[in-house]
PDB file of C-alpha atoms in Angstrom:
ATOM      1  CA  MET A   1      -3.749  21.210 -12.971  1.00  0.00           C
ATOM      2  CA  PRO A   2      -1.401  18.338 -12.042  1.00  0.00           C
ATOM      3  CA  ASN A   3      -2.342  15.629  -9.601  1.00  0.00           C
ATOM      4  CA  ASN A   4       0.247  15.856  -6.808  1.00  0.00           C
ATOM      5  CA  ARG A   5      -0.948  12.921  -4.696  1.00  0.00           C
ATOM      6  CA  LYS A   6       1.576  10.434  -3.370  1.00  0.00           C
ATOM      7  CA  ARG A   7       1.602   7.033  -5.047  1.00  0.00           C
ATOM      8  CA  LEU A   8       3.218   3.918  -3.573  1.00  0.00           C
ATOM      9  CA  VAL A   9       3.570   0.318  -4.734  1.00  0.00           C
ATOM     10  CA  GLY A  10       3.131  -2.518  -2.258  1.00  0.00           C
ATOM     11  CA  THR A  11       1.920  -6.047  -1.655  1.00  0.00           C
ATOM     12  CA  VAL A  12      -1.477  -6.949  -0.208  1.00  0.00           C
ATOM     13  CA  VAL A  13      -0.983  -8.900   3.031  1.00  0.00           C
ATOM     14  CA  SER A  14      -4.591  -9.060   4.257  1.00  0.00           C
ATOM     15  CA  ASP A  15      -8.015  -8.806   2.610  1.00  0.00           C
ATOM     16  CA  LYS A  16     -10.258 -10.030   5.433  1.00  0.00           C
ATOM     17  CA  MET A  17     -12.127  -6.741   5.811  1.00  0.00           C
ATOM     18  CA  ASP A  18     -14.961  -5.538   3.609  1.00  0.00           C
ATOM     19  CA  LYS A  19     -13.645  -3.150   0.890  1.00  0.00           C
ATOM     20  CA  THR A  20     -10.351  -2.709   2.778  1.00  0.00           C
ATOM     21  CA  VAL A  21      -6.945  -4.280   2.236  1.00  0.00           C
ATOM     22  CA  VAL A  22      -3.732  -4.034   4.234  1.00  0.00           C
ATOM     23  CA  VAL A  23      -0.784  -3.162   1.991  1.00  0.00           C
ATOM     24  CA  ALA A  24       2.846  -3.672   3.029  1.00  0.00           C
ATOM     25  CA  ILE A  25       5.182  -0.976   1.692  1.00  0.00           C
ATOM     26  CA  GLU A  26       8.837  -2.053   1.699  1.00  0.00           C
ATOM     27  CA  ASN A  27      11.522   0.619   1.815  1.00  0.00           C
ATOM     28  CA  ARG A  28      15.148  -0.371   1.152  1.00  0.00           C
ATOM     29  CA  LYS A  29      18.097   1.975   1.517  1.00  0.00           C
ATOM     30  CA  MET A  30      21.808   1.896   2.210  1.00  0.00           C
ATOM     31  CA  HIS A  31      22.975   2.431   5.791  1.00  0.00           C
ATOM     32  CA  PRO A  32      25.108   5.600   5.914  1.00  0.00           C
ATOM     33  CA  VAL A  33      27.892   4.123   8.084  1.00  0.00           C
ATOM     34  CA  TYR A  34      27.863   0.358   7.517  1.00  0.00           C
ATOM     35  CA  HIS A  35      26.937   0.419   3.798  1.00  0.00           C
ATOM     36  CA  LYS A  36      24.517  -2.461   4.201  1.00  0.00           C
ATOM     37  CA  VAL A  37      21.059  -2.501   2.633  1.00  0.00           C
ATOM     38  CA  VAL A  38      18.483  -2.047   5.384  1.00  0.00           C
ATOM     39  CA  SER A  39      14.833  -2.799   4.656  1.00  0.00           C
ATOM     40  CA  SER A  40      11.869  -1.512   6.624  1.00  0.00           C
ATOM     41  CA  THR A  41       8.223  -2.396   6.112  1.00  0.00           C
ATOM     42  CA  LYS A  42       5.217  -0.190   6.819  1.00  0.00           C
ATOM     43  CA  LYS A  43       1.654  -1.493   6.673  1.00  0.00           C
ATOM     44  CA  VAL A  44      -1.166   0.827   5.620  1.00  0.00           C
ATOM     45  CA  MET A  45      -4.877   0.265   5.159  1.00  0.00           C
ATOM     46  CA  ALA A  46      -6.282   1.078   1.750  1.00  0.00           C
ATOM     47  CA  HIS A  47      -9.803   1.282   0.349  1.00  0.00           C
ATOM     48  CA  ASP A  48     -10.311  -1.397  -2.318  1.00  0.00           C
ATOM     49  CA  GLU A  49     -13.295  -1.601  -4.665  1.00  0.00           C
ATOM     50  CA  THR A  50     -11.570  -3.996  -7.095  1.00  0.00           C
ATOM     51  CA  GLY A  51     -11.195  -6.963  -4.736  1.00  0.00           C
ATOM     52  CA  ALA A  52      -7.430  -7.529  -4.850  1.00  0.00           C
ATOM     53  CA  GLY A  53      -6.408 -10.764  -3.143  1.00  0.00           C
ATOM     54  CA  VAL A  54      -3.538 -11.578  -0.821  1.00  0.00           C
ATOM     55  CA  GLY A  55      -0.190 -11.417  -2.607  1.00  0.00           C
ATOM     56  CA  ALA A  56      -1.319  -8.931  -5.264  1.00  0.00           C
ATOM     57  CA  LEU A  57       1.034  -6.124  -6.226  1.00  0.00           C
ATOM     58  CA  VAL A  58      -0.982  -2.889  -6.097  1.00  0.00           C
ATOM     59  CA  ARG A  59      -0.432   0.837  -6.589  1.00  0.00           C
ATOM     60  CA  ILE A  60      -2.094   2.962  -3.904  1.00  0.00           C
ATOM     61  CA  VAL A  61      -2.756   6.683  -3.993  1.00  0.00           C
ATOM     62  CA  GLN A  62      -3.196   9.102  -1.114  1.00  0.00           C
ATOM     63  CA  SER A  63      -6.758  10.374  -0.588  1.00  0.00           C
ATOM     64  CA  ARG A  64      -8.947  12.186   1.877  1.00  0.00           C
ATOM     65  CA  PRO A  65      -9.562  10.396   5.210  1.00  0.00           C
ATOM     66  CA  ILE A  66     -12.088   7.627   4.577  1.00  0.00           C
ATOM     67  CA  SER A  67     -12.148   6.295   8.138  1.00  0.00           C
ATOM     68  CA  LYS A  68     -10.016   6.429  11.273  1.00  0.00           C
ATOM     69  CA  ARG A  69      -7.085   4.516   9.724  1.00  0.00           C
ATOM     70  CA  LYS A  70      -7.768   4.614   5.954  1.00  0.00           C
ATOM     71  CA  ARG A  71      -6.079   7.399   3.980  1.00  0.00           C
ATOM     72  CA  TRP A  72      -5.136   5.430   0.850  1.00  0.00           C
ATOM     73  CA  VAL A  73      -7.094   4.022  -2.116  1.00  0.00           C
ATOM     74  CA  VAL A  74      -6.066   1.166  -4.410  1.00  0.00           C
ATOM     75  CA  GLU A  75      -5.523   2.802  -7.795  1.00  0.00           C
ATOM     76  CA  ALA A  76      -4.469  -0.212  -9.868  1.00  0.00           C
ATOM     77  CA  VAL A  77      -3.676  -3.896  -9.482  1.00  0.00           C
ATOM     78  CA  LEU A  78      -0.293  -4.424 -11.156  1.00  0.00           C
ATOM     79  CA  GLU A  79      -0.008  -8.191 -10.580  1.00  0.00           C
ATOM     80  CA  ALA A  80      -2.868 -10.393  -9.448  1.00  0.00           C
ATOM     81  CA  GLY A  81      -2.680 -12.486  -6.297  1.00  0.00           C
ATOM     82  CA  GLU A  82      -5.285 -14.991  -5.196  1.00  0.00           C
ATOM     83  CA  GLN A  83      -8.838 -13.910  -6.027  1.00  0.00           C
ATOM     84  CA  LEU A  84     -11.763 -13.573  -3.650  1.00  0.00           C
ATOM     85  CA  ALA A  85     -14.122 -16.540  -3.518  1.00  0.00           C
ATOM     86  CA  THR A  86     -17.597 -15.256  -4.350  1.00  0.00           C
TER      87      THR A  86
END
C-alpha cells in the first residue's frame, strides 16, 4: 500500500518551542499575465524530534493533527543549520 502523504521541503525559521519548529515553505511560479516569477512564503509548524536548528533545510510530511496548529512532522534533515545548545 503506497504512502500518499504530502511531502514538502522548507527552511527552519524558528526553533524556540519544545519539539516544534516553524518551517517556511517557498513557492515560486510564473505570473500568467506579466511573466514574472512571483514567490510566496507559507509558514507551518512541524513536530521535530531530531532537533533541527535555524537555517536547516528539512523535508516535512503531513500527519494526523498533533495539536491545534501542528499537522506536519519533520521527516529528514537535508542540510544542517545551527545546532541546539545542550
